[in-house]
Coordinates of C-alpha atoms and ligand atoms in Angstrom, one line a residue:
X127 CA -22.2 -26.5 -17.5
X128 CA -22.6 -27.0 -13.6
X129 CA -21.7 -24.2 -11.9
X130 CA -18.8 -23.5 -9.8
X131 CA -19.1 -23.5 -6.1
X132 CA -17.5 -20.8 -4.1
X133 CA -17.4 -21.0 0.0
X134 CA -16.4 -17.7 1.6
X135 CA -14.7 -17.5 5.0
X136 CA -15.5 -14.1 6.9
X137 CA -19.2 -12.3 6.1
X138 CA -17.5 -9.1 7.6
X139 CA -17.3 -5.6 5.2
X140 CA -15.7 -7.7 1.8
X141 CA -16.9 -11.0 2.9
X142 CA -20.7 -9.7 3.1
X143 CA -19.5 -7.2 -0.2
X144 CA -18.6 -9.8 -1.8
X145 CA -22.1 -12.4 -1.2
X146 CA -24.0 -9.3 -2.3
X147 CA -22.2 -8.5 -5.4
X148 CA -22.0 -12.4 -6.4
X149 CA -25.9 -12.5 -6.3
X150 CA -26.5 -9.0 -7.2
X151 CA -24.9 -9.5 -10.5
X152 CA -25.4 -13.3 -11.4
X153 CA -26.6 -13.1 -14.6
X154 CA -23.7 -10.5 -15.7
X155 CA -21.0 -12.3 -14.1
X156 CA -22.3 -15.9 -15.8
X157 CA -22.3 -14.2 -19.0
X158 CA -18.2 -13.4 -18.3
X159 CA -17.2 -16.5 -16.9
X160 CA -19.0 -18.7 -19.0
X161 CA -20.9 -20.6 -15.9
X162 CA -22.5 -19.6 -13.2
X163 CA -20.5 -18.9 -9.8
X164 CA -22.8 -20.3 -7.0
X165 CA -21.9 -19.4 -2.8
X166 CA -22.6 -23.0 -1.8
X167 CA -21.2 -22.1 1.8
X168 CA -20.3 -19.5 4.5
X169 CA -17.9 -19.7 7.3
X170 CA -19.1 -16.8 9.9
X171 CA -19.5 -16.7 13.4
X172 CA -21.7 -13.4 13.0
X173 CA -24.8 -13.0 10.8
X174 CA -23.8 -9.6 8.8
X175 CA -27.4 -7.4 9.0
X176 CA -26.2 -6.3 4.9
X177 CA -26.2 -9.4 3.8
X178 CA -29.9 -11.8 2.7
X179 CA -28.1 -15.1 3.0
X180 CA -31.5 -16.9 2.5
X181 CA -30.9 -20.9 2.2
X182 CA -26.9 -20.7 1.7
X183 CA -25.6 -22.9 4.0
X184 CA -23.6 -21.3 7.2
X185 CA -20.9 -22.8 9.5
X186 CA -19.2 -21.4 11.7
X187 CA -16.2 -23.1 11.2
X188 CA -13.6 -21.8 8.7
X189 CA -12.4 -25.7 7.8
X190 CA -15.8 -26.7 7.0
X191 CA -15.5 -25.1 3.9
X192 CA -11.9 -26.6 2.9
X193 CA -13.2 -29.8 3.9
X194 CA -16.2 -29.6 1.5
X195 CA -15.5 -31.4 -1.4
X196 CA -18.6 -29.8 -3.2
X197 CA -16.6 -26.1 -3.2
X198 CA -14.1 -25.7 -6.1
X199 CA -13.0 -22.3 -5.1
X200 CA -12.2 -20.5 -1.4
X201 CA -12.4 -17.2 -0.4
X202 CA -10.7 -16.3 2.0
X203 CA -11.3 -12.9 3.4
X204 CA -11.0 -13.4 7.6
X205 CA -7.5 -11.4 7.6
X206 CA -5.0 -12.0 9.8
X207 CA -1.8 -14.3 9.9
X208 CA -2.2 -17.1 11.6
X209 CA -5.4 -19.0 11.5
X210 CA -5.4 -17.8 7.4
X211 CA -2.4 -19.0 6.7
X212 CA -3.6 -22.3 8.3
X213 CA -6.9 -21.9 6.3
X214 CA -5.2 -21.3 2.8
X215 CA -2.3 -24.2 3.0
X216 CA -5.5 -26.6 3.9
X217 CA -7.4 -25.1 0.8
X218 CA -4.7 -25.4 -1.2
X219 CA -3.8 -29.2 0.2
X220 CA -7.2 -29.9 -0.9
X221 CA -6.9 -29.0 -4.3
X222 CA -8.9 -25.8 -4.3
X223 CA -8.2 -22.7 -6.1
X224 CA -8.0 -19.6 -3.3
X225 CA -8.9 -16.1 -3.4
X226 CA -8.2 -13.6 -0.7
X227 CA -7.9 -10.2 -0.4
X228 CA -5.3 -10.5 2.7
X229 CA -2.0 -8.2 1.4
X230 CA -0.5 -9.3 5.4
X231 CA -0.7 -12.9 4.5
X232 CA 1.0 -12.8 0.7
X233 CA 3.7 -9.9 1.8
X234 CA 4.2 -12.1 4.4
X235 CA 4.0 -15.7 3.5
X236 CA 3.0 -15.3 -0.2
X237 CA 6.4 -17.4 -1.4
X238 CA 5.8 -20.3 1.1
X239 CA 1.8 -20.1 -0.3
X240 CA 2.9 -19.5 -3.9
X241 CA 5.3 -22.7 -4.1
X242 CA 2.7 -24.8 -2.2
X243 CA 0.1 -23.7 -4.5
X244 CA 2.4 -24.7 -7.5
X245 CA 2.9 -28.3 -6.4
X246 CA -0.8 -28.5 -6.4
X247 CA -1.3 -27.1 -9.7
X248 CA -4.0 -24.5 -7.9
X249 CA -4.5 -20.8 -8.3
X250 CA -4.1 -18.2 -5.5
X251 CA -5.5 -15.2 -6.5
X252 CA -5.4 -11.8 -4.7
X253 CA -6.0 -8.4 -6.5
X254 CA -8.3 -7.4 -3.8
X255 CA -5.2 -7.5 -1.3
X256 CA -3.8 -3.9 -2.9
X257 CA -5.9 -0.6 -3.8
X258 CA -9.1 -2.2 -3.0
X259 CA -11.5 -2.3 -6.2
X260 CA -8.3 -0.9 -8.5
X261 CA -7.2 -3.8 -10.8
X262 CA -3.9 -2.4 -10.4
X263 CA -2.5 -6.1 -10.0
X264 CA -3.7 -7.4 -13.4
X265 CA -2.4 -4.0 -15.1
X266 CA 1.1 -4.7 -13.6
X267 CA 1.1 -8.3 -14.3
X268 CA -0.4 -8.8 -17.6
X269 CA -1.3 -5.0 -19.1
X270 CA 2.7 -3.5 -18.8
X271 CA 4.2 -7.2 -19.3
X272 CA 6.3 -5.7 -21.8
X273 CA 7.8 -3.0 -19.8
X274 CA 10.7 -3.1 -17.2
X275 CA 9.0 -0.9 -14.7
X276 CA 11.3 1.5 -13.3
X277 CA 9.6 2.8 -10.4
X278 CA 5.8 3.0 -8.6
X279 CA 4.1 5.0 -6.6
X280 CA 1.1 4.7 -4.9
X281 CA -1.8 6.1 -2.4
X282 CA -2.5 2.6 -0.9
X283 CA -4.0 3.3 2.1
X284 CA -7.1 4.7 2.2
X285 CA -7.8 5.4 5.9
X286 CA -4.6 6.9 6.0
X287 CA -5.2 9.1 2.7
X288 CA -8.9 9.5 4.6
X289 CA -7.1 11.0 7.7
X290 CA -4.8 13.2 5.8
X291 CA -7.5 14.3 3.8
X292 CA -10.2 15.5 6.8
X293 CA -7.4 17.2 8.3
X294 CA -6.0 19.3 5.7
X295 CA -9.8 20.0 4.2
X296 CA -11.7 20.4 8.1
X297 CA -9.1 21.1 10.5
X298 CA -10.7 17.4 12.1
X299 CA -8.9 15.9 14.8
X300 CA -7.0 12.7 14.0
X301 CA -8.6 11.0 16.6
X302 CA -11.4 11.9 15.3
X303 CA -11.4 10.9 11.7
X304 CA -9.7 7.4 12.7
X305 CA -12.9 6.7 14.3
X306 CA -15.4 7.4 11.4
X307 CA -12.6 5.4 8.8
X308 CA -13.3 2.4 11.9
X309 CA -17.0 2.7 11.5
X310 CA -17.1 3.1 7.9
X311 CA -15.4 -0.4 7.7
X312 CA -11.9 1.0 5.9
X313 CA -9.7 0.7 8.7
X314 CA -7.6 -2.9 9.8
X315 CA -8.5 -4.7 12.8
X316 CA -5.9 -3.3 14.8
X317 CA -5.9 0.6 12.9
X318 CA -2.2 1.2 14.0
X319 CA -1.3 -0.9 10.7
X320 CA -2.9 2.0 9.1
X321 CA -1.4 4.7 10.6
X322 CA 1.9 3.7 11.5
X323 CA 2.6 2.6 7.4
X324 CA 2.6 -1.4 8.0
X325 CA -0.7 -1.8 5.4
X326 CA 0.4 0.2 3.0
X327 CA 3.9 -1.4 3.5
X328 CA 2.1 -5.0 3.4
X329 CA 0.9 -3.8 -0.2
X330 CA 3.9 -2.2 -1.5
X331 CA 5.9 -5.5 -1.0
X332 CA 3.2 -6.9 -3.3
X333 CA 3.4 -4.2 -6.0
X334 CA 7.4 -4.1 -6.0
X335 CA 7.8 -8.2 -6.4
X336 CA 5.0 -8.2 -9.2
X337 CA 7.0 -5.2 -11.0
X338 CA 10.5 -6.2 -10.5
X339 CA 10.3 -9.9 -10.6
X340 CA 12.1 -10.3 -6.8
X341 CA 11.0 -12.4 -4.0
X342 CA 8.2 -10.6 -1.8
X343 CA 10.1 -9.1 1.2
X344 CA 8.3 -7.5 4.0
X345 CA 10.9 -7.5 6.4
X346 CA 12.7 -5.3 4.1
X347 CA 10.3 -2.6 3.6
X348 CA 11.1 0.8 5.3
X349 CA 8.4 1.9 7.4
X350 CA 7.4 5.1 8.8
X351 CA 3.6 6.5 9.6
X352 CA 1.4 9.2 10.1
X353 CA 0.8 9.6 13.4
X354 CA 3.3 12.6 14.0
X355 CA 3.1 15.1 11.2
X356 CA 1.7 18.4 12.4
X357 CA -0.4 20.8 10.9
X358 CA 2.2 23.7 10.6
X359 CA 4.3 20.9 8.2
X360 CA 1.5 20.5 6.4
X361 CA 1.0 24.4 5.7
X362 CA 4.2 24.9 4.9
X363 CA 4.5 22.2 2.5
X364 CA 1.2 24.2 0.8
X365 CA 3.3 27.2 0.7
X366 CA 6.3 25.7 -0.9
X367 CA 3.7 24.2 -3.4
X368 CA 3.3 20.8 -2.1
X369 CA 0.6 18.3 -0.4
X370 CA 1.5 15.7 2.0
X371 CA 0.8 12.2 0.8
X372 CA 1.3 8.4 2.8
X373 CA 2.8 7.5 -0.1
X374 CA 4.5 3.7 -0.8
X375 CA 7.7 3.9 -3.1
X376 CA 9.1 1.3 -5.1
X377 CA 12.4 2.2 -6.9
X378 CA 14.6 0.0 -9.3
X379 CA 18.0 1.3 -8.7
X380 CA 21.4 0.1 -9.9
X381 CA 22.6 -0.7 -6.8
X382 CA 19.2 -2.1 -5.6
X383 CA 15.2 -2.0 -5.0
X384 CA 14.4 1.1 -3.2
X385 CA 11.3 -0.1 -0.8
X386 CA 10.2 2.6 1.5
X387 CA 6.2 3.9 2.7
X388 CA 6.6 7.2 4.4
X389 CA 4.7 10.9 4.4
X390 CA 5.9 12.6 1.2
X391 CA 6.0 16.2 0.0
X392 CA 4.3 15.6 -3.5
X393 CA 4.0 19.2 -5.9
X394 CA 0.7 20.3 -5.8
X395 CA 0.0 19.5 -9.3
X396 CA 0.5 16.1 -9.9
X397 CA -2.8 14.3 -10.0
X398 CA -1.8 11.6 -7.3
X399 CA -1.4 15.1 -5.2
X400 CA -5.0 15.7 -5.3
X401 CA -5.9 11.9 -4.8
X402 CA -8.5 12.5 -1.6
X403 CA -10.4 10.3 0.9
X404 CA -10.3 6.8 0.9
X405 CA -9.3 6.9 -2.4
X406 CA -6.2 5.1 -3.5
X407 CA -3.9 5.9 -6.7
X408 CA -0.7 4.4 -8.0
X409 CA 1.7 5.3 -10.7
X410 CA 3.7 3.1 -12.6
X411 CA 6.4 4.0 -14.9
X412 CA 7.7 1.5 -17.4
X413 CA 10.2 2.1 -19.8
X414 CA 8.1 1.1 -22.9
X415 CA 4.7 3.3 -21.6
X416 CA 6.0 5.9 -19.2
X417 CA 3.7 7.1 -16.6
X418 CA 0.5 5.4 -16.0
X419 CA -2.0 6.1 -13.6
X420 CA -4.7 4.0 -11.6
X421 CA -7.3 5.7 -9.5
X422 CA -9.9 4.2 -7.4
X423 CA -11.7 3.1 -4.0
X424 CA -8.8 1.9 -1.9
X425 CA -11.3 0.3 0.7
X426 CA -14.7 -0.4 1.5
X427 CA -17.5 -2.8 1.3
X428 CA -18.4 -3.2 -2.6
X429 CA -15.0 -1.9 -3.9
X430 CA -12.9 -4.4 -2.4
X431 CA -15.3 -6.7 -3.3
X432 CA -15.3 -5.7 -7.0
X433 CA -11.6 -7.0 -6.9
X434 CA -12.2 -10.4 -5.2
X435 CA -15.3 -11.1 -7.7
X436 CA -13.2 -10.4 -10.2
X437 CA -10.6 -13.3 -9.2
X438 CA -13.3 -15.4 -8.3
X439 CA -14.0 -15.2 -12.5
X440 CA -10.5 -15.3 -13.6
X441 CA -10.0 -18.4 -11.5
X442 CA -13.4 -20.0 -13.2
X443 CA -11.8 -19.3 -16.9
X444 CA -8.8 -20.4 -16.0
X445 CA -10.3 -24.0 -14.2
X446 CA -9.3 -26.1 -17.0
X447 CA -6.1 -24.7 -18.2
X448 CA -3.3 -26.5 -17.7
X449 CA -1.5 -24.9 -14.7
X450 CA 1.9 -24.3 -16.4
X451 CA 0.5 -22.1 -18.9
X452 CA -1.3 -19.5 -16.1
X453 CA -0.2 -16.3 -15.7
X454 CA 2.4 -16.6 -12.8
X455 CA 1.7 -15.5 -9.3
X456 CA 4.0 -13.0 -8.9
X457 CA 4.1 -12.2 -12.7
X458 CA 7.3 -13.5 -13.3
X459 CA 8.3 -17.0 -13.7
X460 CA 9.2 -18.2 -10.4
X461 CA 12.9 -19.9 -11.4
X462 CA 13.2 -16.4 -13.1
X463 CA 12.7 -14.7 -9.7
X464 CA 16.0 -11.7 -9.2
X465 CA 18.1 -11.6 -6.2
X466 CA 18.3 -8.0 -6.9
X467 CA 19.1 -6.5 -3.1
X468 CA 16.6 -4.5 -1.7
X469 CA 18.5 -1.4 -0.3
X470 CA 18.7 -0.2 3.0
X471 CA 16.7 3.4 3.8
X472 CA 20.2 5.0 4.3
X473 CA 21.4 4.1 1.0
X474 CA 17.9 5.1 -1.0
X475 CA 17.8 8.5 -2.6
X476 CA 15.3 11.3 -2.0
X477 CA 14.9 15.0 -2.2
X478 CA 13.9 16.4 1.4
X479 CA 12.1 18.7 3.5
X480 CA 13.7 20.1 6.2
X481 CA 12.1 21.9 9.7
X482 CA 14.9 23.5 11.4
X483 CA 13.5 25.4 14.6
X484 CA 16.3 28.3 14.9
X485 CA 17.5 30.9 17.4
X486 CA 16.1 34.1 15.8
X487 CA 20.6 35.5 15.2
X488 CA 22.7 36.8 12.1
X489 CA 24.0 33.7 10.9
X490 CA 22.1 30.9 11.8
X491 CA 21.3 30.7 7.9
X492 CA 25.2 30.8 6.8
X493 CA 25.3 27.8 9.6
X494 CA 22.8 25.8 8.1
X495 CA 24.0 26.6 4.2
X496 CA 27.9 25.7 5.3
X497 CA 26.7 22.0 7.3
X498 CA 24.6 21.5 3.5
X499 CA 27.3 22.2 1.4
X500 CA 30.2 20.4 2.9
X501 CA 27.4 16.9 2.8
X502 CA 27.1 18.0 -1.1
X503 CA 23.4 18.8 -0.1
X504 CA 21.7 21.3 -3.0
X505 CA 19.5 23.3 -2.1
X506 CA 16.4 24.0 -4.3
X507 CA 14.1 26.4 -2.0
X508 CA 14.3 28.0 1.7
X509 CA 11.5 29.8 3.9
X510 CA 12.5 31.6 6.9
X511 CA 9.3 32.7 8.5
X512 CA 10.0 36.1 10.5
X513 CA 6.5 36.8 11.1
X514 CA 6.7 33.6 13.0
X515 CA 9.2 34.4 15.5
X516 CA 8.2 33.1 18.9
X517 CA 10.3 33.0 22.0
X518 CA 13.4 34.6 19.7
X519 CA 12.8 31.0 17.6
X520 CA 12.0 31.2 13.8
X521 CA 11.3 27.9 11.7
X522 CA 13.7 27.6 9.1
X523 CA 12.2 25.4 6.0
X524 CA 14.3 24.6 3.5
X525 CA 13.6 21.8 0.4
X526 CA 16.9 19.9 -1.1
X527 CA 18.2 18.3 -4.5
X528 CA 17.6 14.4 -4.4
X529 CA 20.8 13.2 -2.6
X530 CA 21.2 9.9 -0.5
X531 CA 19.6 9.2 2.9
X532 CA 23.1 8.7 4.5
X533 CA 24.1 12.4 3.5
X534 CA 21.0 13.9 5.2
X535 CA 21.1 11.9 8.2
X536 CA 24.4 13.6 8.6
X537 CA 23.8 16.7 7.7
X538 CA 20.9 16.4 10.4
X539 CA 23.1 15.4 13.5
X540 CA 25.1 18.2 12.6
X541 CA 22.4 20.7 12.7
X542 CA 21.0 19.3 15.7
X543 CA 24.7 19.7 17.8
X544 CA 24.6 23.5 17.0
X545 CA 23.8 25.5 19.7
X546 CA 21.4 27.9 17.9
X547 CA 19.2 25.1 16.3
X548 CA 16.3 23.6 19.7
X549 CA 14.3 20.5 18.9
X550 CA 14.8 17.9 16.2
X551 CA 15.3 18.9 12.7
X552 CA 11.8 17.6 11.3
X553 CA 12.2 15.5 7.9
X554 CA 9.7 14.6 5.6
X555 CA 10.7 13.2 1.8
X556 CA 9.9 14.7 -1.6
X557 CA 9.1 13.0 -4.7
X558 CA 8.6 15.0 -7.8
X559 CA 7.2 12.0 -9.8
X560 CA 8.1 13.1 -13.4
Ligands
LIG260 N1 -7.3 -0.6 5.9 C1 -7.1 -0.7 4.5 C2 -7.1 0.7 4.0 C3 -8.2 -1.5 3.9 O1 -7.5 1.6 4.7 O2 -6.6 0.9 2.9 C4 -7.9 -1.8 2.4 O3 -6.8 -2.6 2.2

């Protein structure tokens, strides 16, 4: 049989991971797909010094390749909105199958590209667009398609997770460690996506629609970063028995999908809690299985490009199929798509830690108690650190039941108005994941 012709736009970290590992492993990936998958053209405007491109032809412009009716199959890995949106609605025009590994272009325009890409009768493929080399896509989709998943979890950024980790393990500046993620190719074009939660966000959108069967929804998605959790919350979260973790949260809920990416106290024990680097995990709970765990490379050169050549092969086996019997895009059928709401942050629920910088008096803790109490707000542990009393301030640290957003936000402004509480009451969420 002839074999199929793949173009690939970008030769940057996946697209020159992803040449090498389609020549490197040929023969193997032949033997899988049942042909061989040739690179009959690259769109780059920058020769990538990894990469022995030998005789394969190179253009530098992306709509060469759509425009080549020799290539069966696009890959699209030159990130971004705009000009890849452009780039995958003229693949798909065409008549070509895509394959991208850009999670801002599905969570963003995924439906508008998913609908397009069913009048066509084409495949658009994108595992490599979440967790990197982690097939965590396909498990959702096809391994748990028996379950109704009731919630995820995930590590899904891995310069973030990269940052964290440094930090906690070196005492290494954040500046600092953003720099070597930059250089070792993990981090976005613009790294505040990183650090400020929109990547992981991007991905989480991805995960929730392919789990619940809803519409993706990025504008939906609660957002909050890194960028300003300190050391001293992250050594008292170790003394209460916790890590930190950027962690993406996707929640089925009566009253809605809980969709939120935001530092989380995680207890010390749970694998995901000792998930390090630029590795990613996710958990996925389904009523039928329970917990499940996927671990692996969030980022990176090869890894990502493990999950792109793996679509590249799924979309060869599945060239002659007739289009209404593929697995669906987003894993459900798309006139079977929920209108389940997705819930505001306010109305999701969370257990939470809570950073009250006190005036060192008799009572400040009967205060603090009373303002909990009359919210409904349980608490499950407190730390009042004498031996850290500076300027006649102690740090009051206290963790809570789960309870609704609304109820802490509250109980937050109230603490804030008293006069022996200075600075803002610091916040960070806690997920037990059992
Ligand atoms: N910047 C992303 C990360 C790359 O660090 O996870 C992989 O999506």
């Amino acid at each position: 049989m002839k074999p199929v012709k793949v173009g690939i736009c970008g030769l940057g970290t996946v697209g020159g991971g992803t040449f090498n590992v389609l020549k490197r492993n040929a023969e193997e990936i032949a033997r899988r797909a049942g042909r061989g998958i040739e690179v009959a053209q690259i769109a780059t405007r920058h020769p990538n010094s990894k990469c022995d491109t030998g005789s394969t032809p190179i253009t530098a412009d992306i709509f060469d390749i759509v425009n080549n009716p020799e290539i069966d199959i696009v890959v699209e890995l030159i990130g971004g909105y705009t000009a890849a949106k452009e780039l995958v609605l003229k693949a798909i025009e065409n008549g070509k199958h895509v394959v991208t590994a850009n999670k801002a272009l599905i969570a963003v325009h995924g439906n508008e590209i998913f609908a397009k890409a069913r009048e066509k009768g084409v495949i658009v493929a994108f595992e490599a667009s979440v967790a990197g080399g982690i097939p965590v896509i396909k498990a959702i989709r096809e391994g748990l398609a028996g379950n109704r998943i009731n919630w995820l979890a995930g590590i899904i950024n891995g310069t973030g997770n990269f940052i964290l980790t440094e930090m906690r393990e070196k005492g290494r500046t954040f500046e600092d460690v953003l720099k070597e993620a930059q250089e070792l190719g993990y981090a976005e074009a613009d790294p505040t996506f990183d650090v400020e939660g929109i990547d992981a966000a991007h991905k989480l959108t991805i995960l929730a629609s392919i789990a619940f069967g809803i519409p993706l929804q990025f504008d939906k998605a609660y957002t909050e970063g890194i960028a300003r959790l300190t050391t001293a919350d992250v050594n008292y979260a170790e003394a209460l028995g916790y890590r930190i973790k950027h962690l993406g949260v996707a929640r089925r809920t009566e009253a809605g999908i809980e969709l939120r990416v935001h530092p989380t106290l995680i207890p010390a024990d749970r694998l995901i809690a000792n998930v390090n680097g630029v590795m990613n995990a996710v958990m996925v709970n389904g009523d039928a299985v329970g917990s499940t765990l996927y671990y692996g490379a969030g980022a990176g050169m090869e890894p990502t490009a493990s999950a792109v050549v793996a679509d590249v092969v799924d979309v060869t086996r599945a060239l002659t199929t007739d289009p209404n019997n593929r697995v669906p895009h987003l894993a459900f059928q798309p006139d079977s798509l929920s209108d389940h709401p997705i819930l505001p942050i306010t109305a999701c629920e969370s257990a939470y830690y809570l950073r009250i910088q006190a005036k060192d008096h008799p009572g400040v803790l009967a205060q603090v108690a009373t303002i909990l109490s009359e919210r409904g707000i349980n608490i499950e542990s407190i730390m009042q650190k004498e031996a850290e009393v500076q300027d006649g301030l102690v740090p009051v640290i206290l963790v809570t039941h789960r309870v609704v957003e609304q109820r802490i936000d509250d109980a937050i402004a109230a603490l804030e108005r008293l006069d022996d509480v200075v600075d803002k009451v610091v916040r960070i969420r806690v997920e037990q994941l059992n």
